mmCIF file of C-alpha atoms in Angstrom:
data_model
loop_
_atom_site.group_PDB
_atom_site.id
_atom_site.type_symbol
_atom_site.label_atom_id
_atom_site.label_comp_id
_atom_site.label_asym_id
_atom_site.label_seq_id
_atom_site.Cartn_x
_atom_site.Cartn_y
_atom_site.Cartn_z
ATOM 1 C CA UNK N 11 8.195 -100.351 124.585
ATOM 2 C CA UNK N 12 9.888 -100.491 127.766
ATOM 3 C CA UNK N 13 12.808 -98.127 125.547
ATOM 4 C CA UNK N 14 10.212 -95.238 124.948
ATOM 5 C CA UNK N 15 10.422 -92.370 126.853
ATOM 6 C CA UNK N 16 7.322 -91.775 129.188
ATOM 7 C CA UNK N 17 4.607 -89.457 128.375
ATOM 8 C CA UNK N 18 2.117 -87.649 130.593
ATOM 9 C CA UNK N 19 0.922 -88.881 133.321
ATOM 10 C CA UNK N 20 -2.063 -91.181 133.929
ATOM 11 C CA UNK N 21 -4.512 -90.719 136.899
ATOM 12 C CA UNK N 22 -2.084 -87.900 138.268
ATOM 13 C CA UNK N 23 1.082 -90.165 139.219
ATOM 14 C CA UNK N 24 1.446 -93.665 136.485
ATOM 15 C CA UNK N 25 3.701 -93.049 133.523
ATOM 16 C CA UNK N 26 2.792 -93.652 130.494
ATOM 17 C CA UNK N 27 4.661 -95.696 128.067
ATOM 18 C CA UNK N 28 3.681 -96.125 124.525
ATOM 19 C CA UNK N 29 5.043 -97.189 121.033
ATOM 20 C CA UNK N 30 6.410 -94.745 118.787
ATOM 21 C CA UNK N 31 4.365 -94.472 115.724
ATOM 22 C CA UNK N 32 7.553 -93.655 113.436
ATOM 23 C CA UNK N 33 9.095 -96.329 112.388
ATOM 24 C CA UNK N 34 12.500 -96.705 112.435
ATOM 25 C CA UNK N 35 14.998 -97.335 109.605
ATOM 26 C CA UNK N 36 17.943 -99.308 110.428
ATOM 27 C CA UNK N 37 19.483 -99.096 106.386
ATOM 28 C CA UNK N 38 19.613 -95.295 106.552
ATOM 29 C CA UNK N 39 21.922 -93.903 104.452
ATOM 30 C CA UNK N 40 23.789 -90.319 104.894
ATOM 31 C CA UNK N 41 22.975 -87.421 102.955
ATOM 32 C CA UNK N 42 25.381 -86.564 100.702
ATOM 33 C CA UNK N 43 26.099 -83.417 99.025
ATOM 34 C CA UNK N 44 28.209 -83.051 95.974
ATOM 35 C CA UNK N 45 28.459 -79.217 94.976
ATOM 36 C CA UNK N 46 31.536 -77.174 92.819
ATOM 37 C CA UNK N 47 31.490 -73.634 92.227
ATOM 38 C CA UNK N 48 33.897 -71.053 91.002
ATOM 39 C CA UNK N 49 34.114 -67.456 91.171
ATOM 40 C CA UNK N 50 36.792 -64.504 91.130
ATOM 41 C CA UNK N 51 38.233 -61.896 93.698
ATOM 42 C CA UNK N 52 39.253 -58.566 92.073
ATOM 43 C CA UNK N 53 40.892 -55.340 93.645
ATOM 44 C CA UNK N 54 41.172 -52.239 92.054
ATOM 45 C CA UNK N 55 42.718 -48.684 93.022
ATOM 46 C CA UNK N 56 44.826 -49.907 95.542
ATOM 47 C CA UNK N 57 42.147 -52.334 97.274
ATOM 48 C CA UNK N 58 40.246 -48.697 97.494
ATOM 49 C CA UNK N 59 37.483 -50.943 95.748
ATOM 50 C CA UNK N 60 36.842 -54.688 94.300
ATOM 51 C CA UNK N 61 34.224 -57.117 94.225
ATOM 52 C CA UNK N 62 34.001 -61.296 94.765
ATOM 53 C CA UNK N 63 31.724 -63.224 92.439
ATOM 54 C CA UNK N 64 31.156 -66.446 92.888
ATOM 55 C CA UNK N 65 28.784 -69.366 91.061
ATOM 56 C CA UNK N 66 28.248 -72.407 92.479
ATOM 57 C CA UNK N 67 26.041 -76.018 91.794
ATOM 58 C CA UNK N 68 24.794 -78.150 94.472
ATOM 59 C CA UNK N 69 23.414 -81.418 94.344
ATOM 60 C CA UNK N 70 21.779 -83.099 97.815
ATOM 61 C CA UNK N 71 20.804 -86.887 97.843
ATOM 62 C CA UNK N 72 19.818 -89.326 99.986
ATOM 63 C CA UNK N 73 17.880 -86.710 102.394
ATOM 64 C CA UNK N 74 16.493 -88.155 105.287
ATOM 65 C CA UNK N 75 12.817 -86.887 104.942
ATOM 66 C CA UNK N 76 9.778 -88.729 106.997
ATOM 67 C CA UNK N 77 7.042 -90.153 104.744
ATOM 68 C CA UNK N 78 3.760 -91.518 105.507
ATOM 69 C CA UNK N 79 2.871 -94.958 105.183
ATOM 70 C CA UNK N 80 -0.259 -97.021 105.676
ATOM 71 C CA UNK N 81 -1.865 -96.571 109.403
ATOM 72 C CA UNK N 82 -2.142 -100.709 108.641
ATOM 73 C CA UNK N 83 1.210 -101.315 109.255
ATOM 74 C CA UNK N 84 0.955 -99.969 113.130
ATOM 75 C CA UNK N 85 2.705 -96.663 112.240
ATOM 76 C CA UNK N 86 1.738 -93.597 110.424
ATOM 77 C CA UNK N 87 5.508 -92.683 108.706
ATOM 78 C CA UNK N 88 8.724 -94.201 107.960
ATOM 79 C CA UNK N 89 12.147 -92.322 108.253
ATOM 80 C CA UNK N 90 13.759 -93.153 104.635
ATOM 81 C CA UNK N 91 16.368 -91.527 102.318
ATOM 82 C CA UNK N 92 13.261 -90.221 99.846
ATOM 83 C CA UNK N 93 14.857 -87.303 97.977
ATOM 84 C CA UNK N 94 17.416 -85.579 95.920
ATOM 85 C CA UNK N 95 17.559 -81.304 95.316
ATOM 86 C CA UNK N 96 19.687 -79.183 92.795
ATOM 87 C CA UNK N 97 20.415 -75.670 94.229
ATOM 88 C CA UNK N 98 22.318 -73.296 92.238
ATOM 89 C CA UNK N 99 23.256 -69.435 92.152
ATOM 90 C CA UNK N 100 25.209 -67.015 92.202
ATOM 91 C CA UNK N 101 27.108 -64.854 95.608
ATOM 92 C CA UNK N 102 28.285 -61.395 95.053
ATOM 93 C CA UNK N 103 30.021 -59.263 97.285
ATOM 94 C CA UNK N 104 31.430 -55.129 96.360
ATOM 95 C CA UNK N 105 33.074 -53.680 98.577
ATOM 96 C CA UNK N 106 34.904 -49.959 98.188
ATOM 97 C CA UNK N 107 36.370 -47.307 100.463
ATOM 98 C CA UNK N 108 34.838 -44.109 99.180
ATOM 99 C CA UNK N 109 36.553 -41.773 101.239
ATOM 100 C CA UNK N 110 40.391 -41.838 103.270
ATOM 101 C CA UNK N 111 40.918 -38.364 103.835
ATOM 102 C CA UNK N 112 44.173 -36.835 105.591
ATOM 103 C CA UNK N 113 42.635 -36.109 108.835
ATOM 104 C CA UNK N 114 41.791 -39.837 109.578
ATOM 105 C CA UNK N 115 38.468 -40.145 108.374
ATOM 106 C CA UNK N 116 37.437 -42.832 106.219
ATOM 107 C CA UNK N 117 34.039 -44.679 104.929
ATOM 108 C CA UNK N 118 34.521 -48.152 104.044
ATOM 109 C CA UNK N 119 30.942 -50.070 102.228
ATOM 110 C CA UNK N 120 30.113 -53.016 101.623
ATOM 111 C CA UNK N 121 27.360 -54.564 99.602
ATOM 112 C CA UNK N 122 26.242 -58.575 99.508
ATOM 113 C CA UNK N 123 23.934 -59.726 96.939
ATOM 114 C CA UNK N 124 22.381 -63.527 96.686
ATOM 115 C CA UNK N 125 20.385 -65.744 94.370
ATOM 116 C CA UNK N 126 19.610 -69.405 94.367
ATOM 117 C CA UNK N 127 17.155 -71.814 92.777
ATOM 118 C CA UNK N 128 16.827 -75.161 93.163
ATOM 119 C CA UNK N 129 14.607 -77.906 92.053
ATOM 120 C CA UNK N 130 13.304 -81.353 93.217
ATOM 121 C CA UNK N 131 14.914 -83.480 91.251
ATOM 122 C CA UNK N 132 13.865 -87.103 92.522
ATOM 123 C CA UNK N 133 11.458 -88.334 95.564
ATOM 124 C CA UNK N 134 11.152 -91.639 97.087
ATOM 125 C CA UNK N 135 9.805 -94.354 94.624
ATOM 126 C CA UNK N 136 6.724 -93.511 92.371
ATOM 127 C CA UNK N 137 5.955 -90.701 94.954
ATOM 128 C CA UNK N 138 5.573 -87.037 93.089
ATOM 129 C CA UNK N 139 5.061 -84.629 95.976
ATOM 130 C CA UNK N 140 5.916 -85.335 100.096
ATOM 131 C CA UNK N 141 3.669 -82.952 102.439
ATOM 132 C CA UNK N 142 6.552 -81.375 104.740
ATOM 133 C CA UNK N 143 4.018 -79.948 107.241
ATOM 134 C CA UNK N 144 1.824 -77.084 107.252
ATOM 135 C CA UNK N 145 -1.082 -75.251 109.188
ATOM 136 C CA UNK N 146 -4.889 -73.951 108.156
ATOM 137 C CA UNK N 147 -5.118 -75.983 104.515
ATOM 138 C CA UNK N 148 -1.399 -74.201 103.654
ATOM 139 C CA UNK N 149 1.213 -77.033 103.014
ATOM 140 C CA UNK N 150 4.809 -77.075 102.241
ATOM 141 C CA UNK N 151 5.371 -79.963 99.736
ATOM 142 C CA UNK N 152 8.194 -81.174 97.921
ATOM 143 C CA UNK N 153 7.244 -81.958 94.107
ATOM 144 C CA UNK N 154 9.366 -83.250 91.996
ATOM 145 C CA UNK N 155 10.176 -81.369 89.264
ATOM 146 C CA UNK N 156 9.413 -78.124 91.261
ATOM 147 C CA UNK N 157 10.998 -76.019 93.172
ATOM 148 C CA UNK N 158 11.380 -76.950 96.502
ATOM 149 C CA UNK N 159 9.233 -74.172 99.615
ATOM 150 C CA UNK N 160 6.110 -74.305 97.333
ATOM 151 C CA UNK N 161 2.995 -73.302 99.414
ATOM 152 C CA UNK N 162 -0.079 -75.597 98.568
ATOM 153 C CA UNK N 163 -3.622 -74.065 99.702
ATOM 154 C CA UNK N 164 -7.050 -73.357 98.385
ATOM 155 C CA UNK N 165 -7.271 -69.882 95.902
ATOM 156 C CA UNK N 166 -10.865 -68.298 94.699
ATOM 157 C CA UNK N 167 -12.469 -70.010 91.854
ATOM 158 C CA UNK N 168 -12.484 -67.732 89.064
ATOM 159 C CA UNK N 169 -13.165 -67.371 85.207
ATOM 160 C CA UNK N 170 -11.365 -70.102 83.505
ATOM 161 C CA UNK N 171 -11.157 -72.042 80.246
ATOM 162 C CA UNK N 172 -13.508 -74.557 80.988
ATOM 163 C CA UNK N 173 -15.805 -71.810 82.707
ATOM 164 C CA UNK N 174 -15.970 -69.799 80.035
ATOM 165 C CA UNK N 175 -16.958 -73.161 77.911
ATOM 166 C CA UNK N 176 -19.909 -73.727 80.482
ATOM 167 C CA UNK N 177 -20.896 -70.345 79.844
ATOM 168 C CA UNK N 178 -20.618 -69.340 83.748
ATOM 169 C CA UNK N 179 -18.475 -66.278 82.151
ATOM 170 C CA UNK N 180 -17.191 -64.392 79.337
ATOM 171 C CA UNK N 181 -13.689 -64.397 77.663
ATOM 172 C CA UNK N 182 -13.805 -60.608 78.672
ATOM 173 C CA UNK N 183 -14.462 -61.598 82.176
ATOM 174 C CA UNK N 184 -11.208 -63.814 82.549
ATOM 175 C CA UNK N 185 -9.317 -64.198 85.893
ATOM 176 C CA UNK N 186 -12.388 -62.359 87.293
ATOM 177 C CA UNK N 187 -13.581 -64.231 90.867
ATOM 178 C CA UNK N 188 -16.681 -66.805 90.661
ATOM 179 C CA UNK N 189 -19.546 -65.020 93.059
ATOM 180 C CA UNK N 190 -22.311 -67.528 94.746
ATOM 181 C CA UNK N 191 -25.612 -65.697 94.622
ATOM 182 C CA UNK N 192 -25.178 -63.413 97.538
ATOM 183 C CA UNK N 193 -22.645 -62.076 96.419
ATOM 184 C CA UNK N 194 -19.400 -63.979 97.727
ATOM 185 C CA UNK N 195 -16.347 -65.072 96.914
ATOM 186 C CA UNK N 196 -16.242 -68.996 96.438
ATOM 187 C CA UNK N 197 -13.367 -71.140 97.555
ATOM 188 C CA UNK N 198 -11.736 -73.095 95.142
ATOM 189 C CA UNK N 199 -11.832 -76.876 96.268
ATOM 190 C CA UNK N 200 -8.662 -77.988 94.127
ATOM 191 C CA UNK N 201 -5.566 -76.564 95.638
ATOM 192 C CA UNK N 202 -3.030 -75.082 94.381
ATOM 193 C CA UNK N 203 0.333 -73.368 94.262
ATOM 194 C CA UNK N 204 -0.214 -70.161 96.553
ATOM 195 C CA UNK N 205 3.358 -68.921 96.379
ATOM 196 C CA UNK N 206 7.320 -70.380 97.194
ATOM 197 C CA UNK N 207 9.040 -69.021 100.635
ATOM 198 C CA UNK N 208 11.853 -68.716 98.957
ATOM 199 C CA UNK N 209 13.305 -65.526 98.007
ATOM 200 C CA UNK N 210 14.169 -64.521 94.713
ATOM 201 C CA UNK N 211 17.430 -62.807 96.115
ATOM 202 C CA UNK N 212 19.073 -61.608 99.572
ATOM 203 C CA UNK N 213 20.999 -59.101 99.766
ATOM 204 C CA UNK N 214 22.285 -56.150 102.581
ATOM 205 C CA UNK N 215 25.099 -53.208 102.723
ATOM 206 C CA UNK N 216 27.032 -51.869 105.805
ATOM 207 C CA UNK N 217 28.666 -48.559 106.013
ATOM 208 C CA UNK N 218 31.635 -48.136 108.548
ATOM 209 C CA UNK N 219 32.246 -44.799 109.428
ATOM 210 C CA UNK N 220 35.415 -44.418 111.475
ATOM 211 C CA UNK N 221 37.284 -40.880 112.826
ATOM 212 C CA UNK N 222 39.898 -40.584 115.312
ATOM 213 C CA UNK N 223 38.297 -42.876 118.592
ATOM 214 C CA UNK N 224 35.041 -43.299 116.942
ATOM 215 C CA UNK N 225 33.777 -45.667 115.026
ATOM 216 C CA UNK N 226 30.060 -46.227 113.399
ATOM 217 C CA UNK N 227 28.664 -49.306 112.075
ATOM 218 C CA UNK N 228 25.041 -49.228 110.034
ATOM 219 C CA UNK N 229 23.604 -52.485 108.707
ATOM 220 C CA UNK N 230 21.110 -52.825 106.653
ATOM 221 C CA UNK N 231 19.618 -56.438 105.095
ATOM 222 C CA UNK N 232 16.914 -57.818 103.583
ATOM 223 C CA UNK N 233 15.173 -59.917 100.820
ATOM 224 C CA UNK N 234 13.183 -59.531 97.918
ATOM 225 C CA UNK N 235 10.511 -61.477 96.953
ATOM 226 C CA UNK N 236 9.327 -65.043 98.800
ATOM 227 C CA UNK N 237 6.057 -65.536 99.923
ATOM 228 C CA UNK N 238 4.348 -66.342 103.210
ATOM 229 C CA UNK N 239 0.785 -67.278 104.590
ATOM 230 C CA UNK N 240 0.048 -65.322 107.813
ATOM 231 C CA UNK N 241 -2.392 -66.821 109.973
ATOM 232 C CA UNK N 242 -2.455 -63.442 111.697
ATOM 233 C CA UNK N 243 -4.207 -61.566 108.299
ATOM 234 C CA UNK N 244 -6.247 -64.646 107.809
ATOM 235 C CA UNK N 245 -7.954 -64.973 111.294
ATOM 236 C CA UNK N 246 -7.707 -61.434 112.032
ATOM 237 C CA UNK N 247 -9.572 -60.081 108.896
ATOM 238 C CA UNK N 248 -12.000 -63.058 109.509
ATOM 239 C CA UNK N 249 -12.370 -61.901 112.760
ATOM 240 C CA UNK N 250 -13.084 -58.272 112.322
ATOM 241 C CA UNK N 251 -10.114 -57.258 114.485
ATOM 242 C CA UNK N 252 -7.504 -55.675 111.618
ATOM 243 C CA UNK N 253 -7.779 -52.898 109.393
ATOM 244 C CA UNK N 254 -8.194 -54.817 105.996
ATOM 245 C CA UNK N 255 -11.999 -55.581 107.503
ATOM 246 C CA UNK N 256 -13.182 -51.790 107.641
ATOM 247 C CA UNK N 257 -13.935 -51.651 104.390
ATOM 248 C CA UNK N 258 -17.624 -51.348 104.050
ATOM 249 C CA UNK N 259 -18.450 -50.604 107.320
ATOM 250 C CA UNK N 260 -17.289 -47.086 108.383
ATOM 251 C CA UNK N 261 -20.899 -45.593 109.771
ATOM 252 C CA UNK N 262 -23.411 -48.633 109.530
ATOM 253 C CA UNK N 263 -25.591 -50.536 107.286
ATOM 254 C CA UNK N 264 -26.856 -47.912 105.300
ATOM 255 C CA UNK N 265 -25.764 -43.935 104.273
ATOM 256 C CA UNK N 266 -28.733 -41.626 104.555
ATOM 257 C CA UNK N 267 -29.887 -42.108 100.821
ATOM 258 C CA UNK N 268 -30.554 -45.889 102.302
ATOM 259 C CA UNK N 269 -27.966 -47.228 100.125
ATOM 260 C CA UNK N 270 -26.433 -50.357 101.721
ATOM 261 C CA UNK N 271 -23.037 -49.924 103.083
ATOM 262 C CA UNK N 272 -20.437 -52.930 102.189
ATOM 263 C CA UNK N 273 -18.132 -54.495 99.928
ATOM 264 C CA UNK N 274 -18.736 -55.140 96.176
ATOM 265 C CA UNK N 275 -16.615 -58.139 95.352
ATOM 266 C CA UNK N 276 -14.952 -57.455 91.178
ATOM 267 C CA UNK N 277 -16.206 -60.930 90.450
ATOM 268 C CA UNK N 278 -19.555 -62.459 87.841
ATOM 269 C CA UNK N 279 -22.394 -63.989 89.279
ATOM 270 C CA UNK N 280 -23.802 -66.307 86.201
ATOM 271 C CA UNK N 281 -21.928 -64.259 83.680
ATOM 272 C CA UNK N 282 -23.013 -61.008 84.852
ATOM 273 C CA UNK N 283 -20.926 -58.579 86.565
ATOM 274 C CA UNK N 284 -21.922 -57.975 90.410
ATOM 275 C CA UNK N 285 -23.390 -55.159 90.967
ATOM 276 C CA UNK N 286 -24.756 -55.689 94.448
ATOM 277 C CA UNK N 287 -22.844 -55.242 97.572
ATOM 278 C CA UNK N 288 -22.355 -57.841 100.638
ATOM 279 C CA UNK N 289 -21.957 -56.585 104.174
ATOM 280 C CA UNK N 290 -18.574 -56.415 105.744
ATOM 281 C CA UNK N 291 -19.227 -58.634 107.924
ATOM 282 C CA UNK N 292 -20.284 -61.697 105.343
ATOM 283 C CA UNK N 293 -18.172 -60.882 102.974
ATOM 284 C CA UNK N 294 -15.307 -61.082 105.976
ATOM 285 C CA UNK N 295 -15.975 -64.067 107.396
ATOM 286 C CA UNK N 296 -16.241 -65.730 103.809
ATOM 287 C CA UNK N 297 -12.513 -65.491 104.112
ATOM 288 C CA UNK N 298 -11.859 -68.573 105.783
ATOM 289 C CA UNK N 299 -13.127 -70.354 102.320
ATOM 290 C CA UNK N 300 -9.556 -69.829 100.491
ATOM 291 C CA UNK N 301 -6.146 -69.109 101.828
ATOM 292 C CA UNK N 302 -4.744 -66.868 98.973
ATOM 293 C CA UNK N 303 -5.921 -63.431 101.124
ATOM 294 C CA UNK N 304 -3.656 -63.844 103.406
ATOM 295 C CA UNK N 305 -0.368 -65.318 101.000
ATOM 296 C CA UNK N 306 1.348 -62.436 101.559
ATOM 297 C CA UNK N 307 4.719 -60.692 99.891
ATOM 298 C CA UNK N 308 7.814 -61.034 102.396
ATOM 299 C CA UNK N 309 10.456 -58.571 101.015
ATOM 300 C CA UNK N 310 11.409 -56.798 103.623
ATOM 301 C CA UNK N 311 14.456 -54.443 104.532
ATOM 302 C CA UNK N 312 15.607 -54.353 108.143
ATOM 303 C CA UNK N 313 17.984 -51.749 109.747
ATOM 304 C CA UNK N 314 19.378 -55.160 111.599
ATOM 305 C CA UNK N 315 22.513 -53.248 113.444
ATOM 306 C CA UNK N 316 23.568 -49.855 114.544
ATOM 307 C CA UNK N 317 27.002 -49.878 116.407
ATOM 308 C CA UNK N 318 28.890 -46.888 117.705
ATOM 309 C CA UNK N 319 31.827 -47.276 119.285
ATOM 310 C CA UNK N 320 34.996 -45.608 121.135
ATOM 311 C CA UNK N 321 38.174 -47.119 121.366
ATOM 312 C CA UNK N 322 39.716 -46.386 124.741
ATOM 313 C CA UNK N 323 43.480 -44.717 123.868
ATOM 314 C CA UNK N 324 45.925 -47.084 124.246
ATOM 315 C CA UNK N 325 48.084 -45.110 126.866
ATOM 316 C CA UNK N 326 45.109 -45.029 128.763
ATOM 317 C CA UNK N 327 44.555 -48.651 128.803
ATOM 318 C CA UNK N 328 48.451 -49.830 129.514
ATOM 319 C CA UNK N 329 48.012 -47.520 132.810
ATOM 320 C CA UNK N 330 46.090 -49.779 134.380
ATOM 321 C CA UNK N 331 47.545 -53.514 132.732
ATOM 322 C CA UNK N 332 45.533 -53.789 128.971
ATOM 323 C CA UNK N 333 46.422 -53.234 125.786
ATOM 324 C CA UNK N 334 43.258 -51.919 124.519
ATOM 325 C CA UNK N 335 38.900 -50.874 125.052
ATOM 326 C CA UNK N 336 36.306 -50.164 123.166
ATOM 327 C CA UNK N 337 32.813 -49.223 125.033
ATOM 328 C CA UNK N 338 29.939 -49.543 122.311
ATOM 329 C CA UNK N 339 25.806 -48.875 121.830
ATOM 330 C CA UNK N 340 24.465 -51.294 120.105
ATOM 331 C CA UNK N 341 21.151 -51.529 118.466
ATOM 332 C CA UNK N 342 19.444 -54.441 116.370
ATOM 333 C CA UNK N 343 16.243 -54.354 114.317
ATOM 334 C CA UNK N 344 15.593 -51.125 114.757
ATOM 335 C CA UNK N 345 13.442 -50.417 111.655
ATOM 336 C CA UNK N 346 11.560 -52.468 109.537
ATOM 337 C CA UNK N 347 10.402 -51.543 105.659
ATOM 338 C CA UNK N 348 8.112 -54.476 104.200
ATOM 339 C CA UNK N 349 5.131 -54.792 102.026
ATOM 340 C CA UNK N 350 2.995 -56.688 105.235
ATOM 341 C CA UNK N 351 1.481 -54.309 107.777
ATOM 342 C CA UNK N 352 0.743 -56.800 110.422
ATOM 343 C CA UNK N 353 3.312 -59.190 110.712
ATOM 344 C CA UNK N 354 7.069 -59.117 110.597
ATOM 345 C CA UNK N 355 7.452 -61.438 107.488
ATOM 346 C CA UNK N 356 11.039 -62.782 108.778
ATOM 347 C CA UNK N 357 9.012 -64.549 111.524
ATOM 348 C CA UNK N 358 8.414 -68.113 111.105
ATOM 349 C CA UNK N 359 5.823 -70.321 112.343
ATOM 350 C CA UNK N 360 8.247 -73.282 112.687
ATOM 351 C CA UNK N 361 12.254 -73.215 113.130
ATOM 352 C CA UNK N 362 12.430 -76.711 111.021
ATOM 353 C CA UNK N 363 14.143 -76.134 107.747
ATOM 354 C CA UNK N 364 11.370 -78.146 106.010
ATOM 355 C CA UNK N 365 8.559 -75.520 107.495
ATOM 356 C CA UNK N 366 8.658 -72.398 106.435
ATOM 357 C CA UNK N 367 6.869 -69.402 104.795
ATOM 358 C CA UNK N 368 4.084 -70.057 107.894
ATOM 359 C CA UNK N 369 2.645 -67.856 109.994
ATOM 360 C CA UNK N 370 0.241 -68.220 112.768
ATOM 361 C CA UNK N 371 0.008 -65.351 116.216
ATOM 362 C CA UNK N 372 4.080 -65.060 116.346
ATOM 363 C CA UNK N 373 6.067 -62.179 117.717
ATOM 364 C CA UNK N 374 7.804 -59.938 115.883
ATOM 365 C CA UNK N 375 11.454 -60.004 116.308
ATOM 366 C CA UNK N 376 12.588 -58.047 119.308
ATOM 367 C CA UNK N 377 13.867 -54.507 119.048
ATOM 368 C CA UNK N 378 16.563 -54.766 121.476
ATOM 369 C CA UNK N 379 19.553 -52.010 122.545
ATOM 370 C CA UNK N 380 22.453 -53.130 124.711
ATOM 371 C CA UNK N 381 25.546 -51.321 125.768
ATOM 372 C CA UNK N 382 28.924 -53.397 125.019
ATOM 373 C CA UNK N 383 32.502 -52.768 126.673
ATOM 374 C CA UNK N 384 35.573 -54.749 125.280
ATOM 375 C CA UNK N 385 38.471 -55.494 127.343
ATOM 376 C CA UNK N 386 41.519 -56.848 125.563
ATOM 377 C CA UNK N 387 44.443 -58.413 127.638
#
């Protein structure tokens, strides 16, 4: 006790000292990471253009994951060496100079490409999933046999085998949602697999444009594929306060035929197809029963760097005791392209490597433009 670090204060001014309710692990052994890979490097045309592949196998064991043990024992989680992950994938890289012209300018590109998968391949004991962490019902766990980032939350029931068995539905009416009576969506109370964070492949290109003192830099990356639960689209659409929730409620209850204004869920209600609408505003806040609305797709392609630059001559530089200068304008994240309109999908709720794919009120990354001035000796 008397080596734990104090907390908050009691009564304004006593420390407060308490035991740690991790237990510690005195046996812990390293992680250890055995991986090969091979690839080739390949020039063509006088370097004017080549490419670098590369393949490589991974395998991670003795992680040092917390798990949770029995409250009984006086602590909630133990730190132990509990798992063991594959990754695999491949790394390419092309890079070319399409123009060199006499006059001095030249465009040089390159272009990176990335893929990995991976899989859990053992966890501690007889365990079969670990719960890394999460927020709002959405959980990263660690299954094994699975891939490792899936997201674990709550989905809409819908037409299913044994459904259509019970006769709640039709064969035709498969993957359709299950409506309650009024009309609503209804959560699902077995989760499930929402979506993975991880991508299904990185990738970005730069063009260098250089000309006499001038030199231009554009940088584009990106990924494609991944998902992510935003807590921003779930609350806010709850809430009324994004544009997802003005469906149905443009002018009012009702047009001036007195036909109801709303949303008409494509779902069965006993087998039959819904007909009748719900209000906006139920059928909104019937959103916090399921977290699949708001798993959202994170591709994305950022303009992450502009750079233009001068180099200072040289003659001008050993005038006054330096070899060379370069004064530059530089811009990052300048543009964003992505398939989520309220949320930057690159932010994460958590900077943890086990937590990610969340969500919840973050910033955006910052726009930001600077001016930069080299100096060399």
């Amino acid at each position: 006790v008397l080596n734990t670090p104090a907390g908050g204060p009691w009564g304004g001014s006593v420390p407060i000292f308490g035991i740690p309710a991790r237990l510690p692990n005195a046996t812990l052994k390293p992680e250890q990471t055995t991986s090969w890979e091979v690839g080739g490097d390949l020039g063509f045309l006088n370097e004017r253009a080549g490419f670098v592949l590369t393949y490589y196998h991974a395998t991670t064991k003795n992680q040092i994951i917390p798990v949770n043990i029995s409250g009984a024992t006086g602590y909630t989680s133990e730190i132990l060496n509990a798992g063991q992950i594959t990754n695999q994938g491949w790394e390419l890289m092309l890079r070319a100079t399409p123009l060199k012209l006499d006059n001095g300018f030249r465009w040089d590109m390159t272009v990176n490409w990335a893929r990995n998968t991976n899989k859990v391949d053992y966890l501690y004991g007889n365990l079969q999933s670990l719960d890394l962490g999460g927020q709002w019902n959405v959980e990263v766990e660690a299954r094994k046999g699975q891939p490792y980032g899936d997201l674990y939350g709550f989905d809409w029931l819908r037409c299913n085998g044994a459904q259509i068995t019970a006769g709640a539905c039709t064969s035709a009416q498969k993957g359709m949602l299950l409506l309650s009576s009024s009309g609503l969506p209804q959560g699902n109370p077995q989760a499930t697999v929402l979506g993975n964070y991880n991508p299904q492949w990185t990738g970005g290109f730069e063009n260098r444009f250089s000309y006499g003192a001038w030199d231009l830099d554009i940088l584009f990356d990106g990924q494609y594929g991944g998902s992510g639960f935003s807590g921003t689209q779930w609350v806010g659409t709850q809430a009324g306060g994004l544009a997802a929730s003005l469906n149905g409620r443009k002018t009012g209850p009702y047009t001036a035929d007195m036909t109801i204004k709303g949303v008409l869920p494509d779902g069965v209600v006993n087998g039959t197809t819904e007909t009748q609408k719900t209000t906006a505003w139920s059928y909104c806040h019937n959103f916090f029963n399921a977290n699949s609305p708001a798993v959202l797709n994170a591709s994305y392609l950022k303009l992450r760097t502009l750079r233009l630059a001068y180099n200072v001559p040289a003659s001008v530089m050993h005038q006054i005791g330096f070899s060379s200068a370069d004064v530059a304008f530089v811009g990052s994240n300048l543009l964003l392209f992505a398939h989520t309109r309220n949320i930057d999908p690159e932010t994460a709720y958590s900077s943890g490597s086990n937590v990610q794919g969340l969500e919840s009120g973050q910033f955006p990354s910052a726009r930001s433009y600077g001016i930069s001035v080299s100096i060399r000796p």
